[in-house]
Amino acid sequence: MGKYTKIEMKVPDVNRSFSQGNFKYSDKGVIRGNKSLLDKVVKEYSKFITTWGEEFEIDNSIIAGFICTESAVTNAPPNKFDATGLMQVTPNTVWEILAKWQVMVKSPLSDKAKSFFNKAIPSSKNYNPNKLPTSSIRSEIRIALQKNSEFNIAIGTAVLRWLLEAFKDGDVAHLNKVMVSYNAGYYSMRKKVKGKMTTEQLLNNRTIPLESRGYLLKMLGVNGFLDLWFKNDYK
């Protein structure tokens, strides 16, 4: 029995593909391009994905899918929302995950995870959940997110587990709700995605941002990243 809540996942979960104008995940050229992203993420980051997927009990396919969708497997600099690196994590999110993990997840970080995060961002040893991070702390985190690929993947995977526990329904954690919340933000989604919801229901929920709903098709739709992962037998 694992430490964390079991993840419910069906791939593909809806019988359609992502499309935006003339850009369609069903097109052969797009499929080849997306497969090349999966090739790249496996070639360059499989060790980190496996290590932290095992730590937080998340399948490699999910982590790889988020990296491909969030950054197209690029070590992206901070965007206008301050999201940085492979998994596009913000300094404020990192601070909240590490400062409030015990409260939200109800299970402590392992010694291995705590040691790794403390080494990557030394200030994390003294995070106070009742105080917002200072500009110097955000700067330290931002640098680690961009320069340390393993840290970016490790903390991004921790964010996924944090959301899985936050949106679980009894003894099952729902991946589809995590996908929209990772993009739109936990606090903006927590009242909109309560209880068990099908992926189709989430896609039709217009209170959820269009971009966030698109994440569902990019990963859980036909020829989405998770569908391609299993079709091509990645590990």
PDB file of C-alpha atoms in Angstrom:
ATOM      1  CA  MET A   1       0.000   0.000   0.000  1.00  0.00           C
ATOM      2  CA  GLY A   2       1.373   3.405  -0.958  1.00  0.00           C
ATOM      3  CA  LYS A   3       1.846   6.484   1.143  1.00  0.00           C
ATOM      4  CA  TYR A   4      -0.422   8.621  -1.002  1.00  0.00           C
ATOM      5  CA  THR A   5      -3.902   8.407  -2.536  1.00  0.00           C
ATOM      6  CA  LYS A   6      -4.247   6.189  -5.607  1.00  0.00           C
ATOM      7  CA  ILE A   7      -4.605   8.069  -8.904  1.00  0.00           C
ATOM      8  CA  GLU A   8      -7.589   7.430 -11.167  1.00  0.00           C
ATOM      9  CA  MET A   9      -6.543   7.697 -14.815  1.00  0.00           C
ATOM     10  CA  LYS A  10      -8.109   6.617 -18.109  1.00  0.00           C
ATOM     11  CA  VAL A  11      -6.284   7.251 -21.386  1.00  0.00           C
ATOM     12  CA  PRO A  12      -7.714   8.526 -23.645  1.00  0.00           C
ATOM     13  CA  ASP A  13     -10.463   9.835 -21.398  1.00  0.00           C
ATOM     14  CA  VAL A  14     -12.498  11.615 -24.096  1.00  0.00           C
ATOM     15  CA  ASN A  15     -13.043  10.586 -27.700  1.00  0.00           C
ATOM     16  CA  ARG A  16     -11.660  13.739 -29.311  1.00  0.00           C
ATOM     17  CA  SER A  17      -8.401  15.575 -29.876  1.00  0.00           C
ATOM     18  CA  PHE A  18      -7.160  19.038 -29.003  1.00  0.00           C
ATOM     19  CA  SER A  19      -7.571  21.605 -31.773  1.00  0.00           C
ATOM     20  CA  GLN A  20      -7.071  25.333 -32.011  1.00  0.00           C
ATOM     21  CA  GLY A  21      -7.785  26.849 -35.399  1.00  0.00           C
ATOM     22  CA  ASN A  22      -5.760  24.911 -37.957  1.00  0.00           C
ATOM     23  CA  PHE A  23      -3.566  23.343 -35.274  1.00  0.00           C
ATOM     24  CA  LYS A  24      -4.905  19.870 -34.542  1.00  0.00           C
ATOM     25  CA  TYR A  25      -3.456  17.060 -32.447  1.00  0.00           C
ATOM     26  CA  SER A  26      -5.015  14.662 -34.960  1.00  0.00           C
ATOM     27  CA  ASP A  27      -2.755  15.908 -37.802  1.00  0.00           C
ATOM     28  CA  LYS A  28       0.107  13.565 -38.650  1.00  0.00           C
ATOM     29  CA  GLY A  29       2.683  16.348 -38.520  1.00  0.00           C
ATOM     30  CA  VAL A  30       1.546  17.441 -35.050  1.00  0.00           C
ATOM     31  CA  ILE A  31       1.587  13.831 -33.849  1.00  0.00           C
ATOM     32  CA  ARG A  32       5.181  13.485 -35.062  1.00  0.00           C
ATOM     33  CA  GLY A  33       6.128  16.735 -33.353  1.00  0.00           C
ATOM     34  CA  ASN A  34       4.534  15.728 -30.059  1.00  0.00           C
ATOM     35  CA  LYS A  35       6.162  12.316 -30.215  1.00  0.00           C
ATOM     36  CA  SER A  36       9.528  14.022 -30.697  1.00  0.00           C
ATOM     37  CA  LEU A  37       8.870  15.992 -27.504  1.00  0.00           C
ATOM     38  CA  LEU A  38       8.245  12.735 -25.646  1.00  0.00           C
ATOM     39  CA  ASP A  39      11.436  11.297 -27.166  1.00  0.00           C
ATOM     40  CA  LYS A  40      13.328  14.323 -25.871  1.00  0.00           C
ATOM     41  CA  VAL A  41      11.880  14.278 -22.368  1.00  0.00           C
ATOM     42  CA  VAL A  42      12.647  10.558 -22.017  1.00  0.00           C
ATOM     43  CA  LYS A  43      16.164  10.918 -23.387  1.00  0.00           C
ATOM     44  CA  GLU A  44      17.127  13.925 -21.273  1.00  0.00           C
ATOM     45  CA  TYR A  45      15.103  13.652 -18.086  1.00  0.00           C
ATOM     46  CA  SER A  46      13.929  10.057 -17.544  1.00  0.00           C
ATOM     47  CA  LYS A  47      16.206   9.583 -14.511  1.00  0.00           C
ATOM     48  CA  PHE A  48      14.754  12.611 -12.701  1.00  0.00           C
ATOM     49  CA  ILE A  49      11.203  11.732 -13.734  1.00  0.00           C
ATOM     50  CA  THR A  50      11.541   8.173 -12.435  1.00  0.00           C
ATOM     51  CA  THR A  51      13.199   9.254  -9.183  1.00  0.00           C
ATOM     52  CA  TRP A  52      10.559  11.806  -8.255  1.00  0.00           C
ATOM     53  CA  GLY A  53       7.669   9.886  -9.763  1.00  0.00           C
ATOM     54  CA  GLU A  54       8.497   7.028  -7.412  1.00  0.00           C
ATOM     55  CA  GLU A  55       8.909   9.439  -4.504  1.00  0.00           C
ATOM     56  CA  PHE A  56       5.471  11.004  -4.975  1.00  0.00           C
ATOM     57  CA  GLU A  57       3.805   7.897  -6.484  1.00  0.00           C
ATOM     58  CA  ILE A  58       3.013   9.472  -9.847  1.00  0.00           C
ATOM     59  CA  ASP A  59       3.383   7.578 -13.121  1.00  0.00           C
ATOM     60  CA  ASN A  60       6.166   8.728 -15.452  1.00  0.00           C
ATOM     61  CA  SER A  61       3.633   9.334 -18.219  1.00  0.00           C
ATOM     62  CA  ILE A  62       1.917  12.055 -16.185  1.00  0.00           C
ATOM     63  CA  ILE A  63       5.101  13.953 -15.361  1.00  0.00           C
ATOM     64  CA  ALA A  64       6.344  13.710 -18.951  1.00  0.00           C
ATOM     65  CA  GLY A  65       2.969  14.904 -20.227  1.00  0.00           C
ATOM     66  CA  PHE A  66       3.085  17.973 -17.999  1.00  0.00           C
ATOM     67  CA  ILE A  67       6.641  18.828 -19.068  1.00  0.00           C
ATOM     68  CA  CYS A  68       5.683  18.581 -22.745  1.00  0.00           C
ATOM     69  CA  THR A  69       2.502  20.605 -22.285  1.00  0.00           C
ATOM     70  CA  GLU A  70       3.913  23.248 -19.962  1.00  0.00           C
ATOM     71  CA  SER A  71       7.236  24.075 -21.618  1.00  0.00           C
ATOM     72  CA  ALA A  72       7.633  21.895 -24.735  1.00  0.00           C
ATOM     73  CA  VAL A  73      10.634  20.415 -22.878  1.00  0.00           C
ATOM     74  CA  THR A  74      12.511  23.717 -22.700  1.00  0.00           C
ATOM     75  CA  ASN A  75      14.170  25.258 -19.680  1.00  0.00           C
ATOM     76  CA  ALA A  76      11.956  28.305 -20.096  1.00  0.00           C
ATOM     77  CA  PRO A  77      12.791  31.619 -18.363  1.00  0.00           C
ATOM     78  CA  PRO A  78      10.163  33.210 -16.097  1.00  0.00           C
ATOM     79  CA  ASN A  79       7.042  34.270 -17.995  1.00  0.00           C
ATOM     80  CA  LYS A  80       4.697  37.140 -17.088  1.00  0.00           C
ATOM     81  CA  PHE A  81       3.252  35.014 -14.279  1.00  0.00           C
ATOM     82  CA  ASP A  82       6.763  34.161 -12.986  1.00  0.00           C
ATOM     83  CA  ALA A  83       6.310  30.496 -13.997  1.00  0.00           C
ATOM     84  CA  THR A  84       9.738  29.057 -14.751  1.00  0.00           C
ATOM     85  CA  GLY A  85      11.469  26.053 -16.260  1.00  0.00           C
ATOM     86  CA  LEU A  86      10.401  22.647 -17.507  1.00  0.00           C
ATOM     87  CA  MET A  87       7.251  22.377 -15.389  1.00  0.00           C
ATOM     88  CA  GLN A  88       6.528  26.118 -15.264  1.00  0.00           C
ATOM     89  CA  VAL A  89       6.411  26.449 -11.494  1.00  0.00           C
ATOM     90  CA  THR A  90       6.267  29.848  -9.757  1.00  0.00           C
ATOM     91  CA  PRO A  91       8.349  30.823  -6.705  1.00  0.00           C
ATOM     92  CA  ASN A  92       5.167  31.482  -4.712  1.00  0.00           C
ATOM     93  CA  THR A  93       3.926  27.972  -5.468  1.00  0.00           C
ATOM     94  CA  VAL A  94       7.231  26.452  -4.366  1.00  0.00           C
ATOM     95  CA  TRP A  95       7.106  28.394  -1.122  1.00  0.00           C
ATOM     96  CA  GLU A  96       3.515  27.332  -0.428  1.00  0.00           C
ATOM     97  CA  ILE A  97       4.152  23.671  -1.246  1.00  0.00           C
ATOM     98  CA  LEU A  98       7.122  23.455   1.122  1.00  0.00           C
ATOM     99  CA  ALA A  99       5.692  25.676   3.861  1.00  0.00           C
ATOM    100  CA  LYS A 100       2.244  24.052   3.957  1.00  0.00           C
ATOM    101  CA  TRP A 101       2.877  20.483   2.785  1.00  0.00           C
ATOM    102  CA  GLN A 102       2.008  18.818   6.077  1.00  0.00           C
ATOM    103  CA  VAL A 103      -1.231  20.788   6.426  1.00  0.00           C
ATOM    104  CA  MET A 104      -2.484  20.053   2.912  1.00  0.00           C
ATOM    105  CA  VAL A 105      -1.178  16.556   2.239  1.00  0.00           C
ATOM    106  CA  LYS A 106      -1.522  15.160   5.778  1.00  0.00           C
ATOM    107  CA  SER A 107       1.661  13.166   5.323  1.00  0.00           C
ATOM    108  CA  PRO A 108       5.188  14.499   5.900  1.00  0.00           C
ATOM    109  CA  LEU A 109       7.770  14.827   3.175  1.00  0.00           C
ATOM    110  CA  SER A 110      10.311  12.024   3.300  1.00  0.00           C
ATOM    111  CA  ASP A 111      13.786  12.728   4.663  1.00  0.00           C
ATOM    112  CA  LYS A 112      15.081  12.264   1.116  1.00  0.00           C
ATOM    113  CA  ALA A 113      12.746  14.932  -0.289  1.00  0.00           C
ATOM    114  CA  LYS A 114      13.362  17.375   2.562  1.00  0.00           C
ATOM    115  CA  SER A 115      17.125  16.997   2.206  1.00  0.00           C
ATOM    116  CA  PHE A 116      16.968  17.531  -1.556  1.00  0.00           C
ATOM    117  CA  PHE A 117      14.748  20.615  -1.336  1.00  0.00           C
ATOM    118  CA  ASN A 118      16.808  22.115   1.503  1.00  0.00           C
ATOM    119  CA  LYS A 119      19.967  21.707  -0.541  1.00  0.00           C
ATOM    120  CA  ALA A 120      18.400  23.234  -3.658  1.00  0.00           C
ATOM    121  CA  ILE A 121      16.950  26.211  -1.771  1.00  0.00           C
ATOM    122  CA  PRO A 122      18.586  26.556   1.675  1.00  0.00           C
ATOM    123  CA  SER A 123      16.051  29.133   2.889  1.00  0.00           C
ATOM    124  CA  SER A 124      13.321  26.455   2.768  1.00  0.00           C
ATOM    125  CA  LYS A 125      14.460  25.170   6.176  1.00  0.00           C
ATOM    126  CA  ASN A 126      13.005  28.308   7.734  1.00  0.00           C
ATOM    127  CA  TYR A 127       9.802  28.835   5.732  1.00  0.00           C
ATOM    128  CA  ASN A 128       6.968  30.198   7.869  1.00  0.00           C
ATOM    129  CA  PRO A 129       3.508  29.232   6.578  1.00  0.00           C
ATOM    130  CA  ASN A 130       2.051  32.346   8.212  1.00  0.00           C
ATOM    131  CA  LYS A 131       4.314  34.781   6.352  1.00  0.00           C
ATOM    132  CA  LEU A 132       4.543  35.428   2.633  1.00  0.00           C
ATOM    133  CA  PRO A 133       7.940  34.839   1.003  1.00  0.00           C
ATOM    134  CA  THR A 134      10.266  37.831   0.751  1.00  0.00           C
ATOM    135  CA  SER A 135      11.638  39.058  -2.566  1.00  0.00           C
ATOM    136  CA  SER A 136      15.015  37.498  -1.748  1.00  0.00           C
ATOM    137  CA  ILE A 137      13.387  34.108  -1.119  1.00  0.00           C
ATOM    138  CA  ARG A 138      11.460  34.336  -4.399  1.00  0.00           C
ATOM    139  CA  SER A 139      14.678  35.232  -6.197  1.00  0.00           C
ATOM    140  CA  GLU A 140      16.491  32.231  -4.694  1.00  0.00           C
ATOM    141  CA  ILE A 141      13.662  29.916  -5.752  1.00  0.00           C
ATOM    142  CA  ARG A 142      13.452  31.437  -9.240  1.00  0.00           C
ATOM    143  CA  ILE A 143      17.159  30.827  -9.854  1.00  0.00           C
ATOM    144  CA  ALA A 144      16.878  27.211  -8.670  1.00  0.00           C
ATOM    145  CA  LEU A 145      13.839  26.610 -10.879  1.00  0.00           C
ATOM    146  CA  GLN A 146      15.686  27.739 -13.979  1.00  0.00           C
ATOM    147  CA  LYS A 147      19.192  26.426 -13.328  1.00  0.00           C
ATOM    148  CA  ASN A 148      18.429  23.105 -11.625  1.00  0.00           C
ATOM    149  CA  SER A 149      16.384  20.831 -13.893  1.00  0.00           C
ATOM    150  CA  GLU A 150      16.065  18.094 -11.302  1.00  0.00           C
ATOM    151  CA  PHE A 151      14.726  20.555  -8.741  1.00  0.00           C
ATOM    152  CA  ASN A 152      12.195  21.866 -11.255  1.00  0.00           C
ATOM    153  CA  ILE A 153      10.952  18.344 -11.970  1.00  0.00           C
ATOM    154  CA  ALA A 154      11.008  17.332  -8.303  1.00  0.00           C
ATOM    155  CA  ILE A 155       9.032  20.340  -7.090  1.00  0.00           C
ATOM    156  CA  GLY A 156       6.685  20.195 -10.088  1.00  0.00           C
ATOM    157  CA  THR A 157       5.946  16.567  -9.228  1.00  0.00           C
ATOM    158  CA  ALA A 158       5.387  17.584  -5.599  1.00  0.00           C
ATOM    159  CA  VAL A 159       2.878  20.193  -6.827  1.00  0.00           C
ATOM    160  CA  LEU A 160       1.026  17.458  -8.719  1.00  0.00           C
ATOM    161  CA  ARG A 161       0.849  15.285  -5.605  1.00  0.00           C
ATOM    162  CA  TRP A 162      -0.249  18.258  -3.498  1.00  0.00           C
ATOM    163  CA  LEU A 163      -3.117  18.898  -5.936  1.00  0.00           C
ATOM    164  CA  LEU A 164      -4.004  15.217  -6.168  1.00  0.00           C
ATOM    165  CA  GLU A 165      -4.458  15.100  -2.406  1.00  0.00           C
ATOM    166  CA  ALA A 166      -6.326  18.415  -2.364  1.00  0.00           C
ATOM    167  CA  PHE A 167      -8.853  17.256  -4.971  1.00  0.00           C
ATOM    168  CA  LYS A 168      -9.186  13.621  -3.993  1.00  0.00           C
ATOM    169  CA  ASP A 169     -12.622  12.077  -3.589  1.00  0.00           C
ATOM    170  CA  GLY A 170     -12.501   9.555  -0.762  1.00  0.00           C
ATOM    171  CA  ASP A 171      -9.723   7.085  -1.529  1.00  0.00           C
ATOM    172  CA  VAL A 172      -9.279   8.122  -5.179  1.00  0.00           C
ATOM    173  CA  ALA A 173      -7.329  11.084  -6.611  1.00  0.00           C
ATOM    174  CA  HIS A 174      -8.635  12.468  -9.888  1.00  0.00           C
ATOM    175  CA  LEU A 175      -6.036  13.437 -12.473  1.00  0.00           C
ATOM    176  CA  ASN A 176      -8.414  15.437 -14.666  1.00  0.00           C
ATOM    177  CA  LYS A 177      -9.133  17.983 -11.902  1.00  0.00           C
ATOM    178  CA  VAL A 178      -5.419  18.332 -11.223  1.00  0.00           C
ATOM    179  CA  MET A 179      -4.748  19.165 -14.868  1.00  0.00           C
ATOM    180  CA  VAL A 180      -7.053  22.178 -14.945  1.00  0.00           C
ATOM    181  CA  SER A 181      -5.940  23.294 -11.477  1.00  0.00           C
ATOM    182  CA  TYR A 182      -2.226  23.081 -12.286  1.00  0.00           C
ATOM    183  CA  ASN A 183      -2.830  25.552 -15.104  1.00  0.00           C
ATOM    184  CA  ALA A 184      -5.490  27.813 -13.583  1.00  0.00           C
ATOM    185  CA  GLY A 185      -4.357  27.662  -9.958  1.00  0.00           C
ATOM    186  CA  TYR A 186      -5.598  25.788  -6.914  1.00  0.00           C
ATOM    187  CA  TYR A 187      -7.374  28.712  -5.278  1.00  0.00           C
ATOM    188  CA  SER A 188      -9.297  29.681  -8.402  1.00  0.00           C
ATOM    189  CA  MET A 189     -10.396  26.083  -8.995  1.00  0.00           C
ATOM    190  CA  ARG A 190     -11.056  24.624  -5.553  1.00  0.00           C
ATOM    191  CA  LYS A 191     -14.757  25.582  -5.514  1.00  0.00           C
ATOM    192  CA  LYS A 192     -15.341  24.805  -9.186  1.00  0.00           C
ATOM    193  CA  VAL A 193     -14.114  21.214  -9.273  1.00  0.00           C
ATOM    194  CA  LYS A 194     -15.509  19.717  -6.071  1.00  0.00           C
ATOM    195  CA  GLY A 195     -16.398  16.036  -5.963  1.00  0.00           C
ATOM    196  CA  LYS A 196     -16.054  13.533  -8.761  1.00  0.00           C
ATOM    197  CA  MET A 197     -16.293  15.104 -12.217  1.00  0.00           C
ATOM    198  CA  THR A 198     -15.835  13.449 -15.573  1.00  0.00           C
ATOM    199  CA  THR A 199     -13.400  14.933 -18.054  1.00  0.00           C
ATOM    200  CA  GLU A 200     -16.344  15.724 -20.329  1.00  0.00           C
ATOM    201  CA  GLN A 201     -18.009  17.683 -17.511  1.00  0.00           C
ATOM    202  CA  LEU A 202     -14.823  19.667 -16.948  1.00  0.00           C
ATOM    203  CA  LEU A 203     -14.498  20.385 -20.675  1.00  0.00           C
ATOM    204  CA  ASN A 204     -18.041  21.746 -20.734  1.00  0.00           C
ATOM    205  CA  ASN A 205     -17.606  23.857 -17.576  1.00  0.00           C
ATOM    206  CA  ARG A 206     -17.239  27.393 -18.919  1.00  0.00           C
ATOM    207  CA  THR A 207     -16.275  28.769 -15.511  1.00  0.00           C
ATOM    208  CA  ILE A 208     -12.921  27.032 -16.071  1.00  0.00           C
ATOM    209  CA  PRO A 209     -10.538  29.008 -18.351  1.00  0.00           C
ATOM    210  CA  LEU A 210     -10.444  27.783 -21.958  1.00  0.00           C
ATOM    211  CA  GLU A 211      -6.670  27.246 -21.788  1.00  0.00           C
ATOM    212  CA  SER A 212      -7.066  25.047 -18.707  1.00  0.00           C
ATOM    213  CA  ARG A 213      -9.772  22.974 -20.366  1.00  0.00           C
ATOM    214  CA  GLY A 214      -7.455  22.591 -23.339  1.00  0.00           C
ATOM    215  CA  TYR A 215      -4.967  20.880 -21.031  1.00  0.00           C
ATOM    216  CA  LEU A 216      -7.411  18.014 -20.655  1.00  0.00           C
ATOM    217  CA  LEU A 217      -7.399  17.329 -24.396  1.00  0.00           C
ATOM    218  CA  LYS A 218      -3.651  17.915 -24.743  1.00  0.00           C
ATOM    219  CA  MET A 219      -2.980  15.161 -22.227  1.00  0.00           C
ATOM    220  CA  LEU A 220      -6.072  12.975 -21.889  1.00  0.00           C
ATOM    221  CA  GLY A 221      -7.573  13.343 -25.368  1.00  0.00           C
ATOM    222  CA  VAL A 222      -7.009  11.157 -28.426  1.00  0.00           C
ATOM    223  CA  ASN A 223      -3.384  11.616 -29.530  1.00  0.00           C
ATOM    224  CA  GLY A 224      -2.729  13.654 -26.412  1.00  0.00           C
ATOM    225  CA  PHE A 225       0.614  13.220 -24.682  1.00  0.00           C
ATOM    226  CA  LEU A 226      -0.524  10.402 -22.405  1.00  0.00           C
ATOM    227  CA  ASP A 227      -2.215   8.602 -25.296  1.00  0.00           C
ATOM    228  CA  LEU A 228       1.002   8.847 -27.347  1.00  0.00           C
ATOM    229  CA  TRP A 229       3.039   7.700 -24.352  1.00  0.00           C
ATOM    230  CA  PHE A 230       1.154   4.437 -24.039  1.00  0.00           C
ATOM    231  CA  LYS A 231       0.747   3.878 -27.793  1.00  0.00           C
ATOM    232  CA  ASN A 232       4.519   4.085 -28.193  1.00  0.00           C
ATOM    233  CA  ASP A 233       5.321   2.099 -25.044  1.00  0.00           C
ATOM    234  CA  TYR A 234       7.533   4.686 -23.353  1.00  0.00           C
ATOM    235  CA  LYS A 235       8.819   3.858 -19.875  1.00  0.00           C
TER     236      LYS A 235
END
